Coordinates of C-alpha atoms in Angstrom, one line a residue:
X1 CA -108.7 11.6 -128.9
X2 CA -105.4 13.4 -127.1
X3 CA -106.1 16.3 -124.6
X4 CA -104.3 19.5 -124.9
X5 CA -101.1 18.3 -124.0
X6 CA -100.8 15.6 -126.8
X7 CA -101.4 12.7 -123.9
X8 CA -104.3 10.3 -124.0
X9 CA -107.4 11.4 -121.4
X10 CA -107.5 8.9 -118.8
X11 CA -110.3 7.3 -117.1
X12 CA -109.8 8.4 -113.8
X13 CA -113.2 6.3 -112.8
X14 CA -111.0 2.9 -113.0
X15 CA -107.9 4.4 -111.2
X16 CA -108.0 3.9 -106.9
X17 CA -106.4 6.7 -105.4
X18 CA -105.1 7.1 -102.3
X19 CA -104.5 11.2 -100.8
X20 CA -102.5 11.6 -98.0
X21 CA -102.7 15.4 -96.3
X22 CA -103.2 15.9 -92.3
X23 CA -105.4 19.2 -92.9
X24 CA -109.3 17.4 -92.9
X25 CA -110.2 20.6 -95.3
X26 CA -107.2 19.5 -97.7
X27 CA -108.3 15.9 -98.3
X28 CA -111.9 16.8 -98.7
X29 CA -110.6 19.3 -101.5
X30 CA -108.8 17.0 -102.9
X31 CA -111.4 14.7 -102.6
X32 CA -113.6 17.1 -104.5
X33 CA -111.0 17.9 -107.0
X34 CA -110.4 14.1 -108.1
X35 CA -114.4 14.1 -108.3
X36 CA -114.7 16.7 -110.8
X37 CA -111.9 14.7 -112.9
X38 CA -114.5 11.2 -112.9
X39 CA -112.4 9.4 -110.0
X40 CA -114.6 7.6 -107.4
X41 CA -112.4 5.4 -106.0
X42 CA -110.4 7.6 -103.6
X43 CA -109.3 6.3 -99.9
X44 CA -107.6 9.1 -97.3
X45 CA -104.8 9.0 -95.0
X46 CA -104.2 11.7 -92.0
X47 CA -100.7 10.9 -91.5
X48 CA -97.5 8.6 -92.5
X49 CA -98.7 5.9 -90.5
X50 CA -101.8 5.2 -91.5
X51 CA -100.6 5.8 -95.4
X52 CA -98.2 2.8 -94.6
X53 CA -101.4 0.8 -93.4
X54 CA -102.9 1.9 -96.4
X55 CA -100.0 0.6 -98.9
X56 CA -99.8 -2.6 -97.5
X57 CA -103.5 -3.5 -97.6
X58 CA -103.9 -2.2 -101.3
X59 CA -102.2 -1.3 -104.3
X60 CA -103.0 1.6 -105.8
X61 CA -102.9 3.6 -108.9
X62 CA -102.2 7.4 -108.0
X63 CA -101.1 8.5 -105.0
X64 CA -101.4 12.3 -103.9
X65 CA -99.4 13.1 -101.1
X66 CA -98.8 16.5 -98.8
X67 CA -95.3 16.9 -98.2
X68 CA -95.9 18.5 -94.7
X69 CA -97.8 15.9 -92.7
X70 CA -97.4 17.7 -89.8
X71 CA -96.3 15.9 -86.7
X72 CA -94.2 12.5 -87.8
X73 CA -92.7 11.3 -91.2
X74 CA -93.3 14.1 -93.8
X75 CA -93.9 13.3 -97.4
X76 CA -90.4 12.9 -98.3
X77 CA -89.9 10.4 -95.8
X78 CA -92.8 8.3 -96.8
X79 CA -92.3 8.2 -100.2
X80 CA -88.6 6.9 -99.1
X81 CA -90.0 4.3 -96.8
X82 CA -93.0 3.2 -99.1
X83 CA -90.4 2.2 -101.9
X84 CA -87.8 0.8 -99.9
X85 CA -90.5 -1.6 -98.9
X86 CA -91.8 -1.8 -102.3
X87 CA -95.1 -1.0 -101.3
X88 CA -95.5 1.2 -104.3
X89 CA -95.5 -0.7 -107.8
X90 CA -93.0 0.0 -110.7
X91 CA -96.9 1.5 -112.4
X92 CA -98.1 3.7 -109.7
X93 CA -98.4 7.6 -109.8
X94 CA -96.7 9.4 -106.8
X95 CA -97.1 12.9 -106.9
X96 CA -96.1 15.0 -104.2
X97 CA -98.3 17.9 -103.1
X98 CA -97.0 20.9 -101.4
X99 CA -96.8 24.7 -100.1
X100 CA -93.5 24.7 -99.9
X101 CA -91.9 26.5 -102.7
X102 CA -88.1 25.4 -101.6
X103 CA -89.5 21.8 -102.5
X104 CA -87.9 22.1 -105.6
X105 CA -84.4 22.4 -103.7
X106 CA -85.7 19.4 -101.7
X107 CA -86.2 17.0 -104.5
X108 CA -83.2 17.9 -105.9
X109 CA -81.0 16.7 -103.3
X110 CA -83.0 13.4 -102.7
X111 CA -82.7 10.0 -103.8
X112 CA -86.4 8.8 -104.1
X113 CA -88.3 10.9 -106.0
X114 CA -91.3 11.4 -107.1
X115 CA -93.2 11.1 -110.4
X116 CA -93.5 15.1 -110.4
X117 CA -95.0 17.8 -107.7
X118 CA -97.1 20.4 -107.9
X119 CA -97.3 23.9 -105.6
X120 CA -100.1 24.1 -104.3
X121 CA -102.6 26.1 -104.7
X122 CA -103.6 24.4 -108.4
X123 CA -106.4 24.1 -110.6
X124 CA -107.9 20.8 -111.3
X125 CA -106.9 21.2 -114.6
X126 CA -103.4 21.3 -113.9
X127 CA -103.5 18.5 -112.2
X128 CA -105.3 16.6 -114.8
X129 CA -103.1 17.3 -117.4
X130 CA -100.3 16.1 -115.1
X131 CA -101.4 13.0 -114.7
X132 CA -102.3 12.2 -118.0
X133 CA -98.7 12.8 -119.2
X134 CA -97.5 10.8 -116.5
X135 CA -99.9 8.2 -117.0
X136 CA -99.0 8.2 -120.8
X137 CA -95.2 7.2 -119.7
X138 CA -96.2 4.8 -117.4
X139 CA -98.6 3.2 -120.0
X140 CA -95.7 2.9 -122.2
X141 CA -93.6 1.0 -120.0
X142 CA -96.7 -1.3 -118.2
X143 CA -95.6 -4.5 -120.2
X144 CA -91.7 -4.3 -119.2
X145 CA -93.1 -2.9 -115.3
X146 CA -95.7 -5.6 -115.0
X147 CA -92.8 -8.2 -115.7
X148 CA -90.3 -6.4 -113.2
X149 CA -93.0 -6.4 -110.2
X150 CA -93.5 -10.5 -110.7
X151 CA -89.2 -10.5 -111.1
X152 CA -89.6 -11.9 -114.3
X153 CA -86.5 -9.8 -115.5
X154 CA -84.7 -11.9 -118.4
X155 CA -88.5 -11.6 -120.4
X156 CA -88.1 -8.1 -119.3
X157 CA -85.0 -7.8 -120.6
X158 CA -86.4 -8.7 -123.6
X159 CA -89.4 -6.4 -124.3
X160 CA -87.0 -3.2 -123.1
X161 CA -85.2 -5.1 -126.8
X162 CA -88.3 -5.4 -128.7
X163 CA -89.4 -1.9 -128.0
X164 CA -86.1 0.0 -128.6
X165 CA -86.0 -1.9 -132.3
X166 CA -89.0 0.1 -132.7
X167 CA -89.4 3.7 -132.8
X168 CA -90.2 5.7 -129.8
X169 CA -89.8 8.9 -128.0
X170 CA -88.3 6.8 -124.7
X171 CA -85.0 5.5 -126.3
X172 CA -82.7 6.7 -123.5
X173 CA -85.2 6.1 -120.7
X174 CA -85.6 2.5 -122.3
X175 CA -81.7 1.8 -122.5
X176 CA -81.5 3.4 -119.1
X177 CA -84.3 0.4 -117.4
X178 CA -82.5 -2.4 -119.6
X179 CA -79.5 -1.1 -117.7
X180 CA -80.7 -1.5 -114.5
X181 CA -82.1 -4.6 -115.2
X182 CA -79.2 -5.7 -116.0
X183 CA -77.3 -4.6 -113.0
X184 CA -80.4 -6.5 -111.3
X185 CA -79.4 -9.7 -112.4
X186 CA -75.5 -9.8 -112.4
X187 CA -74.6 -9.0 -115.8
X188 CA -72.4 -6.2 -115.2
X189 CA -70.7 -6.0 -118.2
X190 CA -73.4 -6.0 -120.5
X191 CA -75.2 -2.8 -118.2
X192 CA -71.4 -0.9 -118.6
X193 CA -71.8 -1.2 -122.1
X194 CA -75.2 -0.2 -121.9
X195 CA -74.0 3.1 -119.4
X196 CA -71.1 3.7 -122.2
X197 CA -74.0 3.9 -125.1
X198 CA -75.8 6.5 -123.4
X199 CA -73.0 8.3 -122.5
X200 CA -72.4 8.5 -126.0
X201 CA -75.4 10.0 -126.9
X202 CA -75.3 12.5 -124.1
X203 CA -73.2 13.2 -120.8
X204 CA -75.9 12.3 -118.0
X205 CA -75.2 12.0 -114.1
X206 CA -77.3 8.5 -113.4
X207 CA -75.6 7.2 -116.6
X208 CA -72.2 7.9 -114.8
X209 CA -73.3 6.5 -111.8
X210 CA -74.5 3.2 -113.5
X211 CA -71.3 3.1 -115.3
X212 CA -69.6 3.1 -112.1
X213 CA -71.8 0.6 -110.2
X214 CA -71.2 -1.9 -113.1
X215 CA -67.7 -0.9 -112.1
X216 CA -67.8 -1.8 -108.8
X217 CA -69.3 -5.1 -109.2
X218 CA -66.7 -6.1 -111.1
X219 CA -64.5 -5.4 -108.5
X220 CA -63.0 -2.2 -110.8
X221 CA -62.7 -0.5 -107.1
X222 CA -59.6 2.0 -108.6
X223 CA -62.2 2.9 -111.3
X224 CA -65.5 3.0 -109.9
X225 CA -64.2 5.6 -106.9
X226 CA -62.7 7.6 -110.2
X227 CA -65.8 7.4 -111.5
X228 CA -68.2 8.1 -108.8
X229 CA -65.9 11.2 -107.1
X230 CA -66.5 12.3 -111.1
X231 CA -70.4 12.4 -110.8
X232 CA -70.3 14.4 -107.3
X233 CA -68.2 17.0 -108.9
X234 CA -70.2 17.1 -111.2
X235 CA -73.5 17.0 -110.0
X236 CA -73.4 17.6 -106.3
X237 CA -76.9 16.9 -105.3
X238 CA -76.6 13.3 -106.1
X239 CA -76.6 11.8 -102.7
X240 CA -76.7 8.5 -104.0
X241 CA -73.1 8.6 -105.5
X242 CA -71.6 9.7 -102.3
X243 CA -72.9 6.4 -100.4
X244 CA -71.0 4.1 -103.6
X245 CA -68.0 6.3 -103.5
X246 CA -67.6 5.7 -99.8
X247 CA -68.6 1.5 -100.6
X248 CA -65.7 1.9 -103.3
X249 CA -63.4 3.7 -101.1
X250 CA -64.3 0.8 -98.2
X251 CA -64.0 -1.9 -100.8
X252 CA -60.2 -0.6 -101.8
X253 CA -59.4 -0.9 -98.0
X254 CA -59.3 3.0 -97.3
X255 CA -62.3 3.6 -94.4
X256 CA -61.2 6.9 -94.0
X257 CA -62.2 8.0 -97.0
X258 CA -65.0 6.6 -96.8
X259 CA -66.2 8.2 -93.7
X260 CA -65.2 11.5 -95.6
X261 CA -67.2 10.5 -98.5
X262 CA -70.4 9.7 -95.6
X263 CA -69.8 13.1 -93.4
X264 CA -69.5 15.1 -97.1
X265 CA -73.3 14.0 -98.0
X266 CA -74.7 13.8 -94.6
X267 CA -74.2 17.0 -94.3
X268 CA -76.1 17.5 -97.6
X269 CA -78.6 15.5 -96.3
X270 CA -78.7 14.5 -92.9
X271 CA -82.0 12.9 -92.5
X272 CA -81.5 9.4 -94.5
X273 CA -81.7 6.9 -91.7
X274 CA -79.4 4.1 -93.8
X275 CA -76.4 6.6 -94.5
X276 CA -76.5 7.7 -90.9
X277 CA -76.4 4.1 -89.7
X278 CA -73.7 3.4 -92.6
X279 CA -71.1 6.5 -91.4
X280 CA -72.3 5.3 -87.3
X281 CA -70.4 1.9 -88.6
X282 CA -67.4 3.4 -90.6
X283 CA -66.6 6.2 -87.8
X284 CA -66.8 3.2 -85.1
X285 CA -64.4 1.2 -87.1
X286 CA -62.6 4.4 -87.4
X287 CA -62.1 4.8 -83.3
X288 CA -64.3 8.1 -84.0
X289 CA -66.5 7.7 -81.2
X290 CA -68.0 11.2 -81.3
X291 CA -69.2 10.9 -85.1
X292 CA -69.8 7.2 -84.5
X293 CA -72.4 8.8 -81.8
X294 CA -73.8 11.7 -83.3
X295 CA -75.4 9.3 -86.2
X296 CA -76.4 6.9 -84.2
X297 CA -78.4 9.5 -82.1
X298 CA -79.5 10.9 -85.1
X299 CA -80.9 7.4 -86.4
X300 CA -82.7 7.4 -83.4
X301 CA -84.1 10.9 -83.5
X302 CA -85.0 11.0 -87.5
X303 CA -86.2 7.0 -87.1
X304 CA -88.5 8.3 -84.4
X305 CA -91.6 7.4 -86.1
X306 CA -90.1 4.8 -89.4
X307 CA -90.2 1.3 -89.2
X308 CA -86.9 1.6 -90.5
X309 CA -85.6 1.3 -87.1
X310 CA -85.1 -1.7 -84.8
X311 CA -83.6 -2.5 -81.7
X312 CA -80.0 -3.0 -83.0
X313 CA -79.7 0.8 -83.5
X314 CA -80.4 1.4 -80.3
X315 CA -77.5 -1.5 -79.0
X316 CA -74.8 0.7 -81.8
X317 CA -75.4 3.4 -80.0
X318 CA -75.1 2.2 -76.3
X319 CA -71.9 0.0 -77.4
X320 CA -70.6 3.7 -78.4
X321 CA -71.3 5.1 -75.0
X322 CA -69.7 1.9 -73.4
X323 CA -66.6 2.4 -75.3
X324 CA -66.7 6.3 -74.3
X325 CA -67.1 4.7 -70.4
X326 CA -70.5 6.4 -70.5
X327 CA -72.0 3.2 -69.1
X328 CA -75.3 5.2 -67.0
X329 CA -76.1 6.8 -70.8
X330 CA -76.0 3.4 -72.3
X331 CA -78.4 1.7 -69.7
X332 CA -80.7 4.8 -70.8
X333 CA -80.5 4.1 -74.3
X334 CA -81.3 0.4 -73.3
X335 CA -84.3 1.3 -71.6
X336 CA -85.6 3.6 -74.4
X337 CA -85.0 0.5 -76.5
X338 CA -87.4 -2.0 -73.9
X339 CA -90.1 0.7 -73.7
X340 CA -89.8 1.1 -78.0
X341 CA -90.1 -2.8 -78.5
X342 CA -91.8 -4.0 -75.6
X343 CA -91.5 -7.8 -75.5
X344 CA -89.4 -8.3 -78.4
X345 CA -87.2 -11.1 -78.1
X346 CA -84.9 -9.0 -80.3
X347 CA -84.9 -6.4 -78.2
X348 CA -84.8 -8.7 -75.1
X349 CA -81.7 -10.1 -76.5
X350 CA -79.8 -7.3 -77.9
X351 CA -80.6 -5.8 -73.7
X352 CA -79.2 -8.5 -72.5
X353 CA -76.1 -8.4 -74.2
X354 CA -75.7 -5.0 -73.9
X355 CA -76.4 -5.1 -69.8
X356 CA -73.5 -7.9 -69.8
X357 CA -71.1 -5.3 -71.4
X358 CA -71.9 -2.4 -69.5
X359 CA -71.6 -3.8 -66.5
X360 CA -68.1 -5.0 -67.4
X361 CA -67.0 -1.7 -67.9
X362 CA -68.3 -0.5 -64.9
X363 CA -66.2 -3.2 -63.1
X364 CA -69.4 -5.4 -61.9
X365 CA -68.2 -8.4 -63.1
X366 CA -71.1 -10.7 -61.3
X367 CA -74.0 -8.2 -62.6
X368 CA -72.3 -8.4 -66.3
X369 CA -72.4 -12.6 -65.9
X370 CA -75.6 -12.5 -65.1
X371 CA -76.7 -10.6 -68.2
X372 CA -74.3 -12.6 -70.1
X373 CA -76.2 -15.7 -68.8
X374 CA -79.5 -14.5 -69.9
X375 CA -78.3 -13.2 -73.3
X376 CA -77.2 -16.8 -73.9
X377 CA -80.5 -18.2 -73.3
X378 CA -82.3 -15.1 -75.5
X379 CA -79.5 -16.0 -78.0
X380 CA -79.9 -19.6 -78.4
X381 CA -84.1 -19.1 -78.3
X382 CA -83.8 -15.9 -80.8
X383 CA -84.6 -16.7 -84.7
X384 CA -83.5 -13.5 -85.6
X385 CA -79.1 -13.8 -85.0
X386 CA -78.3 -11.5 -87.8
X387 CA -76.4 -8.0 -87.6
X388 CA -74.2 -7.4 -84.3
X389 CA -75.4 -9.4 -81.5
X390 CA -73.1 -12.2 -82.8
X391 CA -70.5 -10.2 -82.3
X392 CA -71.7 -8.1 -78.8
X393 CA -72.1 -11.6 -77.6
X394 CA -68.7 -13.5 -78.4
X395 CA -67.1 -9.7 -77.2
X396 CA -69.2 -10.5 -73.8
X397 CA -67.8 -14.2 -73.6
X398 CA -64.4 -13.2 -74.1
X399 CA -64.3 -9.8 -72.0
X400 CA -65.2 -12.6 -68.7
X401 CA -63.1 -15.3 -70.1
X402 CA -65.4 -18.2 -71.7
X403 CA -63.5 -18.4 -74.6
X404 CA -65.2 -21.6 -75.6
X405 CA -68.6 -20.0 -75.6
X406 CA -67.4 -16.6 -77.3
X407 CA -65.3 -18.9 -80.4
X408 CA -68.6 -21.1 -81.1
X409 CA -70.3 -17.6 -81.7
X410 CA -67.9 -16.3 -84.1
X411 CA -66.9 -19.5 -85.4
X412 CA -71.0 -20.1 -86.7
X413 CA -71.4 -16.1 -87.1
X414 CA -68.4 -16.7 -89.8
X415 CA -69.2 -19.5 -91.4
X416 CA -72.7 -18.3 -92.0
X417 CA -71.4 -14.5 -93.1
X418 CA -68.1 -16.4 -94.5
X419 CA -68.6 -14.2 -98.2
X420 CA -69.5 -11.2 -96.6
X421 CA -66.1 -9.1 -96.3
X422 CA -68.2 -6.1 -94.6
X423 CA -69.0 -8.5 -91.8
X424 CA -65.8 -10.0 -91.7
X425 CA -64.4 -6.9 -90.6
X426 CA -66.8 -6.1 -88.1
X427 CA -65.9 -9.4 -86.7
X428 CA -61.7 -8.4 -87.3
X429 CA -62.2 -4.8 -85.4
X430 CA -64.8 -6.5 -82.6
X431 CA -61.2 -8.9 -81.7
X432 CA -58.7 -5.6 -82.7
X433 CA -60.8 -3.4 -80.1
X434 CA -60.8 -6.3 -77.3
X435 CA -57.2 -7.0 -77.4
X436 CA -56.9 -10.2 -79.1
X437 CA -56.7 -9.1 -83.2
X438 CA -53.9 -12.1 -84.1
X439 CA -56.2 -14.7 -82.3
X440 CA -59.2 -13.7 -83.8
X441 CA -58.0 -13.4 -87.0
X442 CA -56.7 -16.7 -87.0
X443 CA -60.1 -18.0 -85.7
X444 CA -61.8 -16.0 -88.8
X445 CA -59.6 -17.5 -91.2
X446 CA -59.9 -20.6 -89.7
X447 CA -63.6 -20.6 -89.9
X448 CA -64.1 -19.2 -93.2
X449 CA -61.4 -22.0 -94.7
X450 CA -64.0 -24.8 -93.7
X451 CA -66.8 -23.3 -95.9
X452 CA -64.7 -22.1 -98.9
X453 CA -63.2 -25.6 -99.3
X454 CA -66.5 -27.2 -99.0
X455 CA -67.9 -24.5 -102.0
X456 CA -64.4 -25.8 -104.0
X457 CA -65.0 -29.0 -103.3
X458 CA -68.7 -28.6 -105.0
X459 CA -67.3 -26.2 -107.9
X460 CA -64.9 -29.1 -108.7
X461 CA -67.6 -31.7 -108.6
X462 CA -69.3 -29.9 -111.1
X463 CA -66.4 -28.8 -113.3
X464 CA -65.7 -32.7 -113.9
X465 CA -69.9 -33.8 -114.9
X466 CA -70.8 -34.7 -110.9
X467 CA -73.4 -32.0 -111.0
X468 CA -75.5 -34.7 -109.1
X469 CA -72.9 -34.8 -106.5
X470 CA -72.3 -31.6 -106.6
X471 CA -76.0 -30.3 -105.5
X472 CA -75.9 -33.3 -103.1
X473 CA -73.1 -32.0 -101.3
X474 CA -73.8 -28.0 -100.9
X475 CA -77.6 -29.2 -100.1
X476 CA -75.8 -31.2 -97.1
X477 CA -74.2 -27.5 -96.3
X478 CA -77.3 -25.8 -96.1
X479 CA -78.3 -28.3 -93.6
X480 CA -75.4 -27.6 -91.2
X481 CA -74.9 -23.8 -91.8
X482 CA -78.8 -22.9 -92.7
X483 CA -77.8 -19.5 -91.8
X484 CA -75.5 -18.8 -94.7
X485 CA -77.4 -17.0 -97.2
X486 CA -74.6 -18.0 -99.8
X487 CA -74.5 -21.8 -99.3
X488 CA -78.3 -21.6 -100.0
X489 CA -77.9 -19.7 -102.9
X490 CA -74.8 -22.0 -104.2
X491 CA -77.2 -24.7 -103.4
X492 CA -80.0 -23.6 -105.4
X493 CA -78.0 -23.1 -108.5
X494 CA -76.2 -26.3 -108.2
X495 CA -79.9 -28.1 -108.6
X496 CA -81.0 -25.8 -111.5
X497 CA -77.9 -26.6 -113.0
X498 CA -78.4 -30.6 -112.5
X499 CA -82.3 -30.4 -113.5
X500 CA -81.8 -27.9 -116.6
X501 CA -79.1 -30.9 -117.7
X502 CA -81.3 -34.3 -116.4
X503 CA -85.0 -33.1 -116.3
X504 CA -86.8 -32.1 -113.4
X505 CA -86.8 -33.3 -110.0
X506 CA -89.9 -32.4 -108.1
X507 CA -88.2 -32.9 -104.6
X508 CA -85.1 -31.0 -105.7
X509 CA -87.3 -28.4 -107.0
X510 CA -89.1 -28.4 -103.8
X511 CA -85.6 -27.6 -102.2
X512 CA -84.5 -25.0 -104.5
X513 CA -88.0 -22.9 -103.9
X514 CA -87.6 -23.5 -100.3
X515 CA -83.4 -22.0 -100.4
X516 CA -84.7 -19.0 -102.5
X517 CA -87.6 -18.3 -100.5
X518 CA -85.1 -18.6 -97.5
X519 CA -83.0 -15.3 -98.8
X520 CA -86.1 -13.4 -100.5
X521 CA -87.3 -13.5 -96.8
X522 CA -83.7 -12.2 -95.2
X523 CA -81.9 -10.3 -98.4
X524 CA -85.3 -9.5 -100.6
X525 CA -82.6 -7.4 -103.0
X526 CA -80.0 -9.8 -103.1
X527 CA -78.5 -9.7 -106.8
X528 CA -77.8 -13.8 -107.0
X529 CA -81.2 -14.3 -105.9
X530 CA -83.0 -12.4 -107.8
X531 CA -80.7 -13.7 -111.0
X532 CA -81.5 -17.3 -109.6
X533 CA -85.4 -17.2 -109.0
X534 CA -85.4 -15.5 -112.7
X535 CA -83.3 -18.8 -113.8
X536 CA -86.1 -21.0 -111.4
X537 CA -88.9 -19.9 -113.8
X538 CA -87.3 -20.3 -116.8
X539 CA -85.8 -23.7 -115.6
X540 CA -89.4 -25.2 -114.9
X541 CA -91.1 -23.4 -117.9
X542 CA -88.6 -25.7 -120.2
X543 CA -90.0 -28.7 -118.3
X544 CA -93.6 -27.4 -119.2
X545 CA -94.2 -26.1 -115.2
X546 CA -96.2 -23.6 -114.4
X547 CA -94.4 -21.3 -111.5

């Protein structure tokens, strides 16, 4: 039996739901409304916080969310957040709820969307029939979703095959997830093939923009900026292509154009905490202290109530203030930061630093060694040494002249970050701003040589049968640089590589768990991991494992 729409009824008994409205009167509606439709299993949240609580206790099925939550993160913001942190699966229904009749004009110009919204006020019915169409689409796709939320993506890659060899009224939305999957796991030429085949059939912006990703990771900068500026002229609500054009445009070695690129879409849409943080770091590599300011102070304001924020926003925007000789402003923004993340070693740490600087600018040279000594001891006790405090410190060390201190820094930052070109200029402009760019490019260089002949030295192990030797050697790596995210990874593949040749090693596949875990935990997105723990399960299924 099919309802009036064509769609299978569902059984909204067996579905949890989870409604998220601040009005009391508007969830117990809804409540009511979900009722009349056979649901029973319905949970409520007031505001964005306690949704978040909510997401990461329980998974749920369909989620009904107000898009004016009054006070705090609005609906928008929290369907941003919730999928950032994949709190919502590939399966689940988010429909946004809401009495704004401009949402329209709001969804347009965001990234995240949702499954579909409705105006309120509506009839049950409506609703109903809106879910069941949606829930007919996601039922469709359940078998290649339910492999995508374990990151089981080659097998996934491989149903998207078996149902497009059969017919169906999802062809391009099909091609479009193989795509993406694709992109997922590093194989960037066949997803730009996959791009060109949909262009074929039809001229559609997020097939442009896949085309140009796949661009991009091939390096194709002159293309891929070609190819994105095309999709903003064309479409210019896609906010998501500005952020690659002004990655392309960085990539080529032309920040200025990037920071146009950021400033062009945050204007479109100035809320987006990670494009204000992105255009904070382009405008400070740019000297553009004002801009470099105004969106740090807006990831502030905006990440008021996200977990999104941390205490190193709060350190970019008092370096800013330091740099402008605003050094009373900076100690505010410091204690903001305390009061925000009371205790947090984090927070103690990136303080600390912070303290040291100011107080160097404002000539106190025994207050700013002070604060220099105590951000050494945070720094050495910290786990956390990622992002700019590397860099604040060894700028501290130099500034009062322990250049012994401040080269260890960036010589282990480096060699940990050696693949990361973003970070390496960070660390290039940090020594360009302080007065020493020749000398601290020669320390860069220097550092980074030690790890990219060690990685040659393993490649060429392996190219001549010593895959043995090979894994032996980056695992030895790992164990002197176990913050490099990229020796682990290198390490990792070496020993699938040996074991998928000599059988399977149960320490060594102890190891290569323990590397991948290591980046899930720091870089959850990371392409090569997410290509390697694919290759993990597949490696230990052909030595009858069960993983």
């Amino acid at each position: 039996m099919t309802s009036s729409t064509g769609s299978a009824p569902i059984n909204f008994q067996e579905k949890t739901f989870l409604v998220i409205d601040d009005a009391v009167g508007m969830r117990s509606s809804m409540r009511n409304t979900i009722s009349t439709l056979g649901g029973t299993r319905i949970d409520m949240a007031g505001n964005g916080i306690e949704a978040i609580n909510r997401l990461e206790q329980r998974a749920y099925d369909i989620i009904l969310c107000d898009y004016d939550l009054g006070g705090g993160k609005d609906g928008q913001q929290l369907l941003e957040e919730a999928k950032r942190r994949k709190l919502i699966k590939n399966s689940t229904i988010f429909m946004m709820v809401t009495a704004e009749r401009s949402y329209e004009r709001i969804v347009s110009a965001a990234e995240l969307v949702p499954d579909d919204y409705l105006i309120k006020p509506f009839a049950g019915e409506v609703l109903r029939l809106r879910l069941e169409r949606l829930a007919e689409k996601k039922s469709y796709f359940s078998p290649v979703f339910a492999l995508m939320d374990t990151q089981n993506y080659r097998r996934a890659i491989q149903v998207c095959d078996d149902l497009l060899n059969s017919p169906n009224q999802y062809k391009l939305d099909l091609m479009r997830l193989k795509a993406e999957i694709c992109l997922l796991l590093g194989d960037y030429d066949t997803a730009g093939k996959l791009y060109k085949q949909i262009l074929a059939i039809r001229e559609i912006p997020w097939a442009r923009m896949g085309l140009a990703k796949s661009m991009y990771h091939q390096n194709n900068f002159g293309d891929a900026v070609n190819t994105f500026k095309q999709v903003t002229e064309n479409a210019p609500n896609y906010m998501e292509a500005y952020d690659w054009l002004a990655k392309s445009h960085s990539a080529a070695g032309d920040e200025q154009a990037a920071q146009r690129a950021l400033m062009a879409v945050t204007e479109k849409s100035p809320r987006m905490l990670q494009r204000r943080k992105m255009l904070g770091e382009t405008a400070y590599r740019n000297d553009d202290l004002e801009t470099a300011r105004d969106s740090y102070e807006a990831v502030l304001e905006f990440g008021k109530h996200s977990a999104l924020t941390s205490p190193e926003d709060y350190a970019n925007l008092s370096r800013v203030y330091i740099d402008q000789g605003k050094c009373d402003q900076a100690m505010t923004v410091l204690k903001d930061a305390r009061k925000t993340f009371k205790n947090s070693p984090e927070s103690l740490l990136h303080g600390a630093v912070m303290d040291s600087l100011a107080y160097q600018k404002s000539g106190n040279t025994e207050a700013a060694e002070a604060a220099l000594k105590q951000a050494l001891e945070n720094f050495e006790a910290c786990d956390n040494k990622r992002g700019s405090v590397s860099l604040d410190i060894a700028r501290a060390c130099f500034q009062l002249g322990d250049e012994e201190t401040g080269k260890k820094v960036i010589e282990d930052f480096v060699q940990n970050n050696h693949d990361d070109r973003k970070i390496l200029l960070h660390a290039e402009d940090m020594f360009r701003k302080i007065g020493m760019h020749d000398k601290g490019k020669e320390i860069i260089t220097n550092s980074s040589r030690e790890v990219i002949d060690l990685n040659n030295q393993a490649a060429q192990m392996a190219q001549a049968g010593d895959l043995r030797g090979s894994a032996e050697l980056l695992m030895q790596a790992v164990a002197k640089h176990q913050g490099n995210t990229a020796m682990a990874l290198n390490a990792a593949h070496a020993i699938l590589t040996y074991m998928q040749a000599h059988g399977w090693d149960e320490e060594w596949g102890k190891s290569a768990k323990e590397y991948l875990t290591t980046v899930k935990n720091q870089e959850p997105d990371n392409q090569k991991y997410l290509m390697l723990s694919d290759l993990f399960k597949e490696t230990a299924k052909n030595h009858g494992l069960q993983i």
